[in-house]
Amino acid sequence: MKFLVLEDEVYTRKFIKKIISENAPTSEVFDTSNSRDAINLAIAHHPPIAMLDMELEGDDLNGLEVGRMIQKINPETKIVFITGHSKYAVSAFDVHPYDYILKPINVKRLIETIVTLTNSIEKNSVNEKKGIEKIVVKNGNEMLFISVENILYVEKADRNTIIHDENNAYCVQDTLQELEMKLGNNFLRVHKSYIVNKDKIDKIKEVGERTYEIKFLNSHKVAAMSRTGYGKFKEELKNRIL
């Protein structure tokens, strides 16, 4: 287990490292006070957990910007923001953080976060891509938490990325490529403009020589599937008859 810690306060950085070493004793911790060093460490080591301070004195980047870059490097990295200011809370959800801890740090809260994260990651198979559990959508002054398991499909329409569940559609900032990397094994790219939840597929209908139409459970919505996407889907389900 690898941790990345970005914190410009020396005492706080040492304190976080101490808590990690006591509660995840087999872990390796890479720590720094500099945003660029943190990004380089993420590139070199791909830590599954990154604990980032929001405000970095004298730095040209803040923790939120570093978090965005780390997720581009490795979308499966779990981000924990640690800050003395609550004003970043809404903006922080752009990167779907696992937790947001305010200073002064509540030791019990920090330990629970470390233990829960490490246990969850260790239980997952190295070959399993579990993916994120929720996607946060900003709607005016509200934040909507969309459960990934309820998603039927994700669609690229013009320049927009739209997430569909049974009843609603949500426009998000992530690109289709970014969501493809964040979503779990239940999701499959079946077309240049569609990612579908395999668990929600009801039937697949051929509508042309190279095109198919996907119908979903408990919904009248449909998604397109290319011939290549159909081949990928058949390969994953080769033990079943289509």
CSV table of C-alpha atoms in Angstrom, one decimal:
chain,number,residue,atom,x,y,z
A,1,MET,CA,0.0,0.0,0.0
A,2,LYS,CA,1.4,3.4,-1.0
A,3,PHE,CA,0.3,6.8,0.3
A,4,LEU,CA,1.1,10.2,-1.1
A,5,VAL,CA,1.0,13.0,1.5
A,6,LEU,CA,1.1,16.7,0.3
A,7,GLU,CA,1.3,19.1,3.3
A,8,ASP,CA,3.3,22.3,3.6
A,9,GLU,CA,3.2,22.4,7.4
A,10,VAL,CA,6.1,20.3,8.7
A,11,TYR,CA,4.5,19.3,12.0
A,12,THR,CA,1.2,18.3,10.4
A,13,ARG,CA,3.0,16.3,7.7
A,14,LYS,CA,4.9,14.3,10.3
A,15,PHE,CA,1.7,13.8,12.3
A,16,ILE,CA,-0.1,12.4,9.3
A,17,LYS,CA,2.8,10.1,8.5
A,18,LYS,CA,2.9,8.9,12.1
A,19,ILE,CA,-0.9,8.0,12.0
A,20,ILE,CA,-0.4,6.2,8.7
A,21,SER,CA,2.6,4.2,10.0
A,22,GLU,CA,0.6,3.2,13.2
A,23,ASN,CA,-2.6,2.1,11.4
A,24,ALA,CA,-1.2,0.9,8.1
A,25,PRO,CA,2.2,-0.4,9.2
A,26,THR,CA,3.1,-2.2,5.9
A,27,SER,CA,2.5,1.0,3.9
A,28,GLU,CA,5.1,3.1,2.1
A,29,VAL,CA,4.6,6.9,2.5
A,30,PHE,CA,5.8,9.5,-0.1
A,31,ASP,CA,5.5,12.9,1.4
A,32,THR,CA,6.3,16.4,0.2
A,33,SER,CA,5.4,20.1,0.8
A,34,ASN,CA,5.5,21.0,-2.9
A,35,SER,CA,2.8,20.5,-5.5
A,36,ARG,CA,5.1,19.7,-8.4
A,37,ASP,CA,6.9,17.1,-6.3
A,38,ALA,CA,3.6,15.6,-5.4
A,39,ILE,CA,2.6,15.3,-9.1
A,40,ASN,CA,6.0,13.7,-10.0
A,41,LEU,CA,5.6,11.2,-7.1
A,42,ALA,CA,2.2,10.3,-8.4
A,43,ILE,CA,3.6,9.7,-11.8
A,44,ALA,CA,6.5,7.6,-10.5
A,45,HIS,CA,4.6,5.5,-7.9
A,46,HIS,CA,0.9,5.6,-8.7
A,47,PRO,CA,-0.2,5.6,-5.0
A,48,PRO,CA,-3.7,4.3,-4.5
A,49,ILE,CA,-4.2,6.9,-1.7
A,50,ALA,CA,-3.3,10.6,-1.8
A,51,MET,CA,-3.8,12.9,1.2
A,52,LEU,CA,-3.6,16.5,0.0
A,53,ASP,CA,-3.6,19.8,1.8
A,54,MET,CA,-5.7,22.4,0.0
A,55,GLU,CA,-3.7,25.6,0.7
A,56,LEU,CA,0.0,25.5,0.0
A,57,GLU,CA,1.8,28.6,1.0
A,58,GLY,CA,4.1,30.0,-1.7
A,59,ASP,CA,3.1,27.4,-4.2
A,60,ASP,CA,1.8,28.0,-7.7
A,61,LEU,CA,-0.8,25.2,-7.4
A,62,ASN,CA,-3.2,24.3,-4.6
A,63,GLY,CA,-4.3,20.9,-3.4
A,64,LEU,CA,-7.4,20.8,-5.6
A,65,GLU,CA,-5.4,21.4,-8.7
A,66,VAL,CA,-3.0,18.7,-7.7
A,67,GLY,CA,-5.9,16.3,-7.1
A,68,ARG,CA,-7.2,16.9,-10.6
A,69,MET,CA,-3.8,16.2,-12.1
A,70,ILE,CA,-3.4,13.0,-10.0
A,71,GLN,CA,-6.8,11.7,-11.2
A,72,LYS,CA,-5.7,12.2,-14.8
A,73,ILE,CA,-2.5,10.2,-14.0
A,74,ASN,CA,-4.4,7.5,-12.1
A,75,PRO,CA,-8.2,7.8,-12.0
A,76,GLU,CA,-8.4,5.1,-9.4
A,77,THR,CA,-6.4,7.0,-6.8
A,78,LYS,CA,-8.5,7.8,-3.7
A,79,ILE,CA,-8.2,11.5,-2.8
A,80,VAL,CA,-8.5,12.7,0.8
A,81,PHE,CA,-8.4,16.5,1.2
A,82,ILE,CA,-7.1,17.9,4.5
A,83,THR,CA,-7.6,21.6,5.0
A,84,GLY,CA,-8.2,24.4,7.5
A,85,HIS,CA,-10.9,25.9,5.3
A,86,SER,CA,-14.4,24.6,4.4
A,87,LYS,CA,-14.8,27.0,1.5
A,88,TYR,CA,-13.2,24.5,-0.9
A,89,ALA,CA,-15.8,21.8,-0.1
A,90,VAL,CA,-18.1,22.3,-3.1
A,91,SER,CA,-15.2,22.7,-5.6
A,92,ALA,CA,-13.5,19.6,-4.2
A,93,PHE,CA,-16.3,17.4,-5.4
A,94,ASP,CA,-15.1,17.9,-8.9
A,95,VAL,CA,-12.5,15.2,-8.3
A,96,HIS,CA,-14.9,12.9,-6.3
A,97,PRO,CA,-12.8,12.8,-3.1
A,98,TYR,CA,-13.1,9.9,-0.8
A,99,ASP,CA,-13.1,12.3,2.2
A,100,TYR,CA,-12.7,15.9,3.2
A,101,ILE,CA,-11.1,16.4,6.6
A,102,LEU,CA,-11.0,19.8,8.3
A,103,LYS,CA,-8.1,21.1,10.5
A,104,PRO,CA,-7.5,20.8,13.4
A,105,ILE,CA,-7.5,17.2,12.4
A,106,ASN,CA,-9.8,14.9,14.3
A,107,VAL,CA,-7.5,11.9,15.0
A,108,LYS,CA,-10.3,9.4,15.2
A,109,ARG,CA,-11.7,10.5,11.9
A,110,LEU,CA,-8.3,10.3,10.2
A,111,ILE,CA,-7.6,6.8,11.6
A,112,GLU,CA,-11.1,5.6,10.4
A,113,THR,CA,-10.4,7.0,6.9
A,114,ILE,CA,-7.0,5.3,6.7
A,115,VAL,CA,-8.1,2.0,8.0
A,116,THR,CA,-11.3,1.9,5.8
A,117,LEU,CA,-9.4,2.9,2.7
A,118,THR,CA,-6.6,0.4,3.1
A,119,ASN,CA,-8.9,-2.5,4.0
A,120,SER,CA,-11.1,-1.7,1.0
A,121,ILE,CA,-8.2,-1.5,-1.4
A,122,GLU,CA,-6.5,-4.7,-0.1
A,123,LYS,CA,-9.7,-6.7,-0.4
A,124,ASN,CA,-10.0,-5.9,-4.1
A,125,SER,CA,-8.3,-8.2,-6.5
A,126,VAL,CA,-5.4,-6.7,-8.3
A,127,ASN,CA,-7.2,-7.5,-11.6
A,128,GLU,CA,-10.5,-6.1,-10.5
A,129,LYS,CA,-11.5,-2.5,-11.4
A,130,LYS,CA,-14.1,-1.6,-8.8
A,131,GLY,CA,-14.5,2.0,-9.9
A,132,ILE,CA,-16.1,4.9,-8.1
A,133,GLU,CA,-19.3,4.4,-6.2
A,134,LYS,CA,-20.9,7.8,-6.7
A,135,ILE,CA,-20.6,10.7,-9.2
A,136,VAL,CA,-21.2,14.2,-7.9
A,137,VAL,CA,-23.2,16.5,-10.2
A,138,LYS,CA,-23.4,20.2,-9.5
A,139,ASN,CA,-26.9,21.6,-10.2
A,140,GLY,CA,-26.9,25.3,-9.4
A,141,ASN,CA,-26.2,25.7,-5.7
A,142,GLU,CA,-26.9,22.0,-5.1
A,143,MET,CA,-24.8,18.8,-5.3
A,144,LEU,CA,-26.4,15.7,-6.5
A,145,PHE,CA,-24.9,12.3,-5.6
A,146,ILE,CA,-25.6,9.8,-8.4
A,147,SER,CA,-25.1,6.1,-7.4
A,148,VAL,CA,-23.0,4.4,-10.2
A,149,GLU,CA,-25.0,1.2,-9.8
A,150,ASN,CA,-28.2,3.1,-10.9
A,151,ILE,CA,-26.6,4.4,-14.2
A,152,LEU,CA,-27.9,2.9,-17.4
A,153,TYR,CA,-25.5,4.4,-19.8
A,154,VAL,CA,-23.2,7.4,-20.4
A,155,GLU,CA,-23.6,9.3,-23.7
A,156,LYS,CA,-21.5,11.8,-25.6
A,157,ALA,CA,-23.9,14.3,-27.3
A,158,ASP,CA,-22.1,17.0,-29.3
A,159,ARG,CA,-19.7,18.4,-26.7
A,160,ASN,CA,-21.7,17.3,-23.7
A,161,THR,CA,-21.3,14.2,-21.6
A,162,ILE,CA,-24.6,13.0,-20.3
A,163,ILE,CA,-25.3,10.3,-17.6
A,164,HIS,CA,-28.6,8.5,-17.8
A,165,ASP,CA,-30.5,6.6,-15.1
A,166,GLU,CA,-34.0,5.2,-15.4
A,167,ASN,CA,-35.7,8.6,-15.1
A,168,ASN,CA,-33.2,11.4,-15.4
A,169,ALA,CA,-30.3,12.7,-17.4
A,170,TYR,CA,-27.4,14.6,-15.9
A,171,CYS,CA,-24.8,16.7,-17.8
A,172,VAL,CA,-21.3,16.4,-16.3
A,173,GLN,CA,-17.9,17.9,-16.9
A,174,ASP,CA,-16.0,14.7,-17.2
A,175,THR,CA,-15.3,13.5,-20.7
A,176,LEU,CA,-16.4,10.1,-21.9
A,177,GLN,CA,-12.8,8.9,-21.8
A,178,GLU,CA,-12.4,10.1,-18.2
A,179,LEU,CA,-15.6,8.3,-17.0
A,180,GLU,CA,-14.6,5.1,-18.8
A,181,MET,CA,-11.4,5.0,-16.6
A,182,LYS,CA,-13.3,5.8,-13.4
A,183,LEU,CA,-16.3,3.4,-13.8
A,184,GLY,CA,-15.9,-0.2,-12.8
A,185,ASN,CA,-16.0,-3.5,-14.5
A,186,ASN,CA,-19.7,-3.4,-14.9
A,187,PHE,CA,-19.4,-0.7,-17.6
A,188,LEU,CA,-18.3,-1.3,-21.2
A,189,ARG,CA,-17.5,1.1,-24.0
A,190,VAL,CA,-19.8,-0.3,-26.8
A,191,HIS,CA,-19.7,2.7,-29.2
A,192,LYS,CA,-17.6,5.8,-29.7
A,193,SER,CA,-20.4,7.8,-28.0
A,194,TYR,CA,-21.7,5.3,-25.4
A,195,ILE,CA,-20.6,3.5,-22.3
A,196,VAL,CA,-23.2,1.1,-20.9
A,197,ASN,CA,-23.9,-0.7,-17.6
A,198,LYS,CA,-23.9,-4.4,-18.5
A,199,ASP,CA,-26.0,-5.2,-15.5
A,200,LYS,CA,-28.8,-3.0,-16.8
A,201,ILE,CA,-29.0,-4.4,-20.4
A,202,ASP,CA,-32.4,-6.1,-21.2
A,203,LYS,CA,-31.9,-6.9,-24.9
A,204,ILE,CA,-29.7,-6.1,-27.9
A,205,LYS,CA,-31.3,-5.7,-31.3
A,206,GLU,CA,-29.6,-5.5,-34.6
A,207,VAL,CA,-30.8,-2.4,-36.5
A,208,GLY,CA,-28.4,-2.3,-39.4
A,209,GLU,CA,-25.4,-4.1,-40.9
A,210,ARG,CA,-22.9,-2.7,-38.4
A,211,THR,CA,-25.2,-1.2,-35.7
A,212,TYR,CA,-27.2,-2.5,-32.8
A,213,GLU,CA,-29.6,-1.0,-30.3
A,214,ILE,CA,-29.4,-1.7,-26.6
A,215,LYS,CA,-32.6,-1.7,-24.5
A,216,PHE,CA,-32.4,-1.4,-20.7
A,217,LEU,CA,-34.3,-2.9,-17.8
A,218,ASN,CA,-37.3,-0.9,-16.5
A,219,SER,CA,-36.7,1.9,-19.0
A,220,HIS,CA,-37.7,3.0,-22.5
A,221,LYS,CA,-34.3,4.6,-23.1
A,222,VAL,CA,-31.9,3.1,-25.7
A,223,ALA,CA,-28.2,3.3,-26.5
A,224,ALA,CA,-26.3,2.5,-29.7
A,225,MET,CA,-23.8,-0.3,-30.0
A,226,SER,CA,-21.3,-0.6,-32.8
A,227,ARG,CA,-20.2,-3.9,-34.4
A,228,THR,CA,-16.9,-3.6,-32.6
A,229,GLY,CA,-18.7,-3.0,-29.3
A,230,TYR,CA,-21.0,-6.0,-30.0
A,231,GLY,CA,-17.9,-8.2,-30.5
A,232,LYS,CA,-16.4,-6.9,-27.2
A,233,PHE,CA,-19.6,-7.7,-25.4
A,234,LYS,CA,-19.8,-11.2,-26.9
A,235,GLU,CA,-16.3,-11.9,-25.9
A,236,GLU,CA,-17.1,-11.0,-22.2
A,237,LEU,CA,-20.1,-13.2,-22.3
A,238,LYS,CA,-18.6,-16.1,-24.3
A,239,ASN,CA,-20.0,-18.6,-21.9
A,240,ARG,CA,-23.6,-17.4,-22.7
A,241,ILE,CA,-25.5,-17.7,-26.0
A,242,LEU,CA,-26.5,-14.4,-27.6
